[in-house]
Every structure is written in C-alpha cells, then in structure tokens.
C-alpha cells in the first residue's frame, strides 16, 4: 500500500510538472496575443437597464429591444460557419468586433427606438458568430495538452463580462455603460494585426506552406513542430480527397459518418438550455422571492459560486478530462433542479418554513456552480474539437442554431410553466438533466490529450462513407 501511495504521489507530481511545462512552452508572444484576441470579445457580452424610463419606451418597444437580440443570435448562427470558412478566423474576429462597436455606440447615442433596436440586433449577430468562433480559433491554435484549459478560460470571460456589467449597471448610467461595453472590442482591433491565422484553416484553403511558420510562432522558434505540421497537412489532404468524391455543401453534414459527432455536439449544447439555464438566469429574482430569499443576496452568492466553479473547471479540464467534468457538472445541475423543485413544493405546502429559503438558495447555487464548472464551457469546446475542417463551418451553424432556438424556447415558455406548476417545472428540468447525465455516461468519449486530427478520426472512421442519415 505504501508503495502504491508513493507511486500515486509521484504520478500526480509528474502530471503537475508536465502541465506547468506545457504552460511555460505555450507562453509565446504570438500565442498569448492570439489567446487574448480570441477571448477578449467575450468581455463585451453584457446587458443594460434604465433605458425604458429615460426614452419613454412603451412596454412593446422595450420588449422588442430585449427580444431582438435573439433574432440577431439566430442570424449570427446562420452565417458563422460560412463566414469563418470563407474569410478565415482572424478576419471574422475583426468583423464581429466591428459589429460590437457599432452596436454599443448605436445604443449609447440612440434618441429613438430604431437605433436602439439596430444596435441590439448587431450585438446579437456578433454574439451568434462569436459563440462558436472563439472556441474554434483557440482550439485550433492551442497545444493539445492545454487546449481544454485555454478554451475554458476564454468561455469563462463571457461570464465575467456579464457579471461586471451587472455590477457597473448599479452605479453607471446606461449610455456610459454602453460606451464602456465597446472598450474590449476597441482594444482588440490593433492586436489583430499581430496574431496568426489558424494553421488548420490555412491548410484547408491550400496555404500549407505557411502552416509550419505559424506553428513555430505559436509554439516558439526552438520547438519541434514537424510532426504536428505533417499531421495537420496529411489529415487535411485526406479530408479534401473525400470532399472531392462527394460535394454536397451544407448537407454533407448529414452523412451517416458524421451522425455520431453531430449528435454529440448538438445534444451537449442543447442540454443546459433544455435543462432550465435561461429559466434560472432570467427568473432568478422570481425564484428567490417566491421562496423567501433576499434577491440581492441570492444574486451575489450565485454569481460568486458560478465564477469559482468556472475557475475550478478551467484548472481541472486538462487534468481530469472533459468527460469526468461533464458528468460531475451535469449531475450537480440535476441535483440543483431537484432541490429547487422540492423547495417550491415545501413552500406551497407550508412545510419547513425556516429551512425552505436556505434550501432554495443552496439549490440555485448548486445549479450555477455546477454549470460553471463544466456544462457552461465544455460542450462548446467539444463541438470545436470533433468536427473535421470540411464540415466545421456547417457544424458550427447547426450547433449555434440549436443553442439559440432551445434558449428561446425555454425563455419564452418558462413563465407559462411556472404558472402551471413551479414544482412540476423544475422536476421537468431535473428529468432532462438526468437523461443528459445518462447520455454523457454512455456516449461521450474523452478527448483530453489527443490532437484534433486524432479526435476527428475517432468520430468519423467507423461508419460507411457513402451513407446518409436521410
């Protein structure tokens, strides 16, 4: 037993030193700049309040202002794949940041409804594109042993951006807040001239001679990138040969050989939404008020817990792996939904009146903490890892659409469901979360430590190449 303990300690130390070595090797100027640009846009995610009173908006005007963001999300989802494939990752980042800047300034200087709505629509388009673009770009430039942590950290910034905006909104006027929202994108623009294009995209568009130089700039001039370069070029050529045999555009995504990867990506991205995320996010105040918890204390507590969950997930993702974190995260969300349902049941039946508010607070904190540790970031990371370059754009569009539509469905129906039955609503979300846990346990493979080319081969090699789902 003592020898086994020593071996375990030695293994953990070796793993930690290996991870630190990877971080040190990856900390080149080019990679740090590219990671900053790929992540910084997430800080622009935010919201503003106080507009309705200042501009004398009607309820219909304000509702349109809030809901038109979803229209923009769907539009962004529709074009994100084609755009990133056509002009490349870096130019698409440029486009999204320009749209963010125009959107924020349109809101800041709006005198009427039309400019407000235009700004909000442009923000929605930018978020719709960036939701998939950010993880894809960072996944394609990061070393395999840091890919999960880098992607997870960039996704965490979105949560930080929203939390910062909520905090600033309590002390800053909405026009000034909109101007502040443009600062991250303004900072990104000059950095775009100093970051490399994705080596996978370069190989895809026939610029294979540039791949090695880009990898050297990302990994450091003394790094041996010959194996990585050869793997990228060989796999891209293999995919191109298959593409020449069968040209079906967007509908190539629905070939049987891609059925497994498409199912994994779509289900993982839809699970948090269908498991009640928007219900919790948009109606947290109502949940706390209904169960007797102070909404201010509840919001601060859940924000802090979600932030710590995200940090913990970022640290562990390349150590414990994606699959383990997904299972822990999904299990925690299931328990959170179940506990929320129980708290509503106890409140309705006037049972355990002193303990019900505490149970409600713990349940919401458990839900958001679990979401932040895995399901908030890992589905997008896996979606950016599992699709080959020839269908990555189409798959990105599909995943983005599923996310936007499922998000809208829950946001729209949640208030009606609560009127029907608060307990029943969260039991329904708990059931979906429980089924998601089983789905992950049975079907989702581990991708930690593998190159993108190895992962994509794992998902597409087995099924027949000439058959389709339809």
PDB file of N, CA, C and O in Angstrom, residues 5 21 54 70 86 93 95 97 99 110 121 123 159 173 185 206 239 295 351 441 444 450 466:
ATOM      1  N   UNK A   5       0.960   4.239  -2.728  1.00  0.00           N
ATOM      2  CA  UNK A   5       0.779   5.652  -2.393  1.00  0.00           C
ATOM      3  C   UNK A   5       1.900   6.501  -2.950  1.00  0.00           C
ATOM      4  O   UNK A   5       1.677   7.582  -3.484  1.00  0.00           O
ATOM      5  N   UNK A  21       5.050  22.709 -17.458  1.00  0.00           N
ATOM      6  CA  UNK A  21       5.962  22.777 -18.596  1.00  0.00           C
ATOM      7  C   UNK A  21       5.216  23.171 -19.860  1.00  0.00           C
ATOM      8  O   UNK A  21       5.702  23.988 -20.657  1.00  0.00           O
ATOM      9  N   UNK A  54     -35.782  56.476 -19.409  1.00  0.00           N
ATOM     10  CA  UNK A  54     -35.114  57.635 -19.999  1.00  0.00           C
ATOM     11  C   UNK A  54     -35.667  58.005 -21.364  1.00  0.00           C
ATOM     12  O   UNK A  54     -35.745  59.186 -21.712  1.00  0.00           O
ATOM     13  N   UNK A  70     -32.242  37.976 -29.674  1.00  0.00           N
ATOM     14  CA  UNK A  70     -32.377  36.577 -30.084  1.00  0.00           C
ATOM     15  C   UNK A  70     -32.428  36.454 -31.597  1.00  0.00           C
ATOM     16  O   UNK A  70     -31.873  35.515 -32.179  1.00  0.00           O
ATOM     17  N   UNK A  86     -14.964  31.083 -45.132  1.00  0.00           N
ATOM     18  CA  UNK A  86     -14.692  31.887 -46.317  1.00  0.00           C
ATOM     19  C   UNK A  86     -13.538  32.863 -46.117  1.00  0.00           C
ATOM     20  O   UNK A  86     -12.610  32.925 -46.936  1.00  0.00           O
ATOM     21  N   UNK A  93     -13.060  37.473 -36.657  1.00  0.00           N
ATOM     22  CA  UNK A  93     -12.941  38.155 -35.362  1.00  0.00           C
ATOM     23  C   UNK A  93     -12.988  39.666 -35.561  1.00  0.00           C
ATOM     24  O   UNK A  93     -13.636  40.398 -34.799  1.00  0.00           O
ATOM     25  N   UNK A  95     -14.524  41.286 -37.991  1.00  0.00           N
ATOM     26  CA  UNK A  95     -15.905  41.651 -38.334  1.00  0.00           C
ATOM     27  C   UNK A  95     -16.790  41.679 -37.094  1.00  0.00           C
ATOM     28  O   UNK A  95     -17.573  42.618 -36.883  1.00  0.00           O
ATOM     29  N   UNK A  97     -15.973  42.139 -33.949  1.00  0.00           N
ATOM     30  CA  UNK A  97     -15.645  43.255 -33.057  1.00  0.00           C
ATOM     31  C   UNK A  97     -16.105  44.592 -33.615  1.00  0.00           C
ATOM     32  O   UNK A  97     -16.536  45.473 -32.859  1.00  0.00           O
ATOM     33  N   UNK A  99     -18.788  44.942 -35.469  1.00  0.00           N
ATOM     34  CA  UNK A  99     -20.227  44.932 -35.229  1.00  0.00           C
ATOM     35  C   UNK A  99     -20.547  45.236 -33.760  1.00  0.00           C
ATOM     36  O   UNK A  99     -21.515  45.948 -33.457  1.00  0.00           O
ATOM     37  N   UNK A 110     -28.427  56.591 -29.034  1.00  0.00           N
ATOM     38  CA  UNK A 110     -29.792  56.460 -29.551  1.00  0.00           C
ATOM     39  C   UNK A 110     -30.699  57.546 -28.970  1.00  0.00           C
ATOM     40  O   UNK A 110     -30.662  57.836 -27.778  1.00  0.00           O
ATOM     41  N   UNK A 121     -29.594  44.432 -32.353  1.00  0.00           N
ATOM     42  CA  UNK A 121     -29.552  43.402 -33.397  1.00  0.00           C
ATOM     43  C   UNK A 121     -28.115  43.083 -33.787  1.00  0.00           C
ATOM     44  O   UNK A 121     -27.731  41.908 -33.922  1.00  0.00           O
ATOM     45  N   UNK A 123     -25.451  43.497 -31.984  1.00  0.00           N
ATOM     46  CA  UNK A 123     -24.829  42.769 -30.878  1.00  0.00           C
ATOM     47  C   UNK A 123     -25.204  41.288 -30.922  1.00  0.00           C
ATOM     48  O   UNK A 123     -24.366  40.418 -30.686  1.00  0.00           O
ATOM     49  N   UNK A 159     -18.788  35.007 -18.794  1.00  0.00           N
ATOM     50  CA  UNK A 159     -19.456  35.132 -17.504  1.00  0.00           C
ATOM     51  C   UNK A 159     -18.930  36.312 -16.708  1.00  0.00           C
ATOM     52  O   UNK A 159     -19.686  37.026 -16.048  1.00  0.00           O
ATOM     53  N   UNK A 173     -24.616  55.252 -15.535  1.00  0.00           N
ATOM     54  CA  UNK A 173     -25.768  55.491 -16.411  1.00  0.00           C
ATOM     55  C   UNK A 173     -25.673  54.611 -17.653  1.00  0.00           C
ATOM     56  O   UNK A 173     -24.573  54.280 -18.116  1.00  0.00           O
ATOM     57  N   UNK A 185     -13.676  45.524 -27.377  1.00  0.00           N
ATOM     58  CA  UNK A 185     -13.555  45.379 -28.830  1.00  0.00           C
ATOM     59  C   UNK A 185     -12.595  46.407 -29.415  1.00  0.00           C
ATOM     60  O   UNK A 185     -11.844  46.103 -30.351  1.00  0.00           O
ATOM     61  N   UNK A 206      -5.471  25.654 -48.835  1.00  0.00           N
ATOM     62  CA  UNK A 206      -4.358  25.454 -49.752  1.00  0.00           C
ATOM     63  C   UNK A 206      -3.121  26.275 -49.456  1.00  0.00           C
ATOM     64  O   UNK A 206      -2.244  26.414 -50.327  1.00  0.00           O
ATOM     65  N   UNK A 239      -9.024  14.649 -45.892  1.00  0.00           N
ATOM     66  CA  UNK A 239     -10.392  15.181 -45.887  1.00  0.00           C
ATOM     67  C   UNK A 239     -10.742  15.765 -47.245  1.00  0.00           C
ATOM     68  O   UNK A 239     -11.856  15.587 -47.747  1.00  0.00           O
ATOM     69  N   UNK A 295     -33.308  38.717  -2.870  1.00  0.00           N
ATOM     70  CA  UNK A 295     -32.843  38.582  -4.255  1.00  0.00           C
ATOM     71  C   UNK A 295     -31.418  39.114  -4.428  1.00  0.00           C
ATOM     72  O   UNK A 295     -30.628  38.547  -5.186  1.00  0.00           O
ATOM     73  N   UNK A 351     -44.508  23.712   4.545  1.00  0.00           N
ATOM     74  CA  UNK A 351     -43.697  22.782   5.329  1.00  0.00           C
ATOM     75  C   UNK A 351     -42.278  23.332   5.488  1.00  0.00           C
ATOM     76  O   UNK A 351     -41.732  23.921   4.559  1.00  0.00           O
ATOM     77  N   UNK A 441     -22.651   9.697 -19.925  1.00  0.00           N
ATOM     78  CA  UNK A 441     -22.005   8.486 -19.404  1.00  0.00           C
ATOM     79  C   UNK A 441     -21.900   7.391 -20.460  1.00  0.00           C
ATOM     80  O   UNK A 441     -20.912   6.650 -20.516  1.00  0.00           O
ATOM     81  N   UNK A 444     -20.509   9.919 -24.674  1.00  0.00           N
ATOM     82  CA  UNK A 444     -19.483  10.951 -24.895  1.00  0.00           C
ATOM     83  C   UNK A 444     -18.095  10.403 -24.559  1.00  0.00           C
ATOM     84  O   UNK A 444     -17.834  10.036 -23.411  1.00  0.00           O
ATOM     85  N   UNK A 450      -5.533  14.388 -26.866  1.00  0.00           N
ATOM     86  CA  UNK A 450      -5.468  13.949 -28.266  1.00  0.00           C
ATOM     87  C   UNK A 450      -5.372  15.168 -29.181  1.00  0.00           C
ATOM     88  O   UNK A 450      -5.905  16.231 -28.870  1.00  0.00           O
ATOM     89  N   UNK A 466     -20.388   6.405 -47.619  1.00  0.00           N
ATOM     90  CA  UNK A 466     -21.315   6.785 -48.669  1.00  0.00           C
ATOM     91  C   UNK A 466     -22.773   6.805 -48.231  1.00  0.00           C
ATOM     92  O   UNK A 466     -23.667   6.965 -49.046  1.00  0.00           O
TER      93      UNK A 466
END
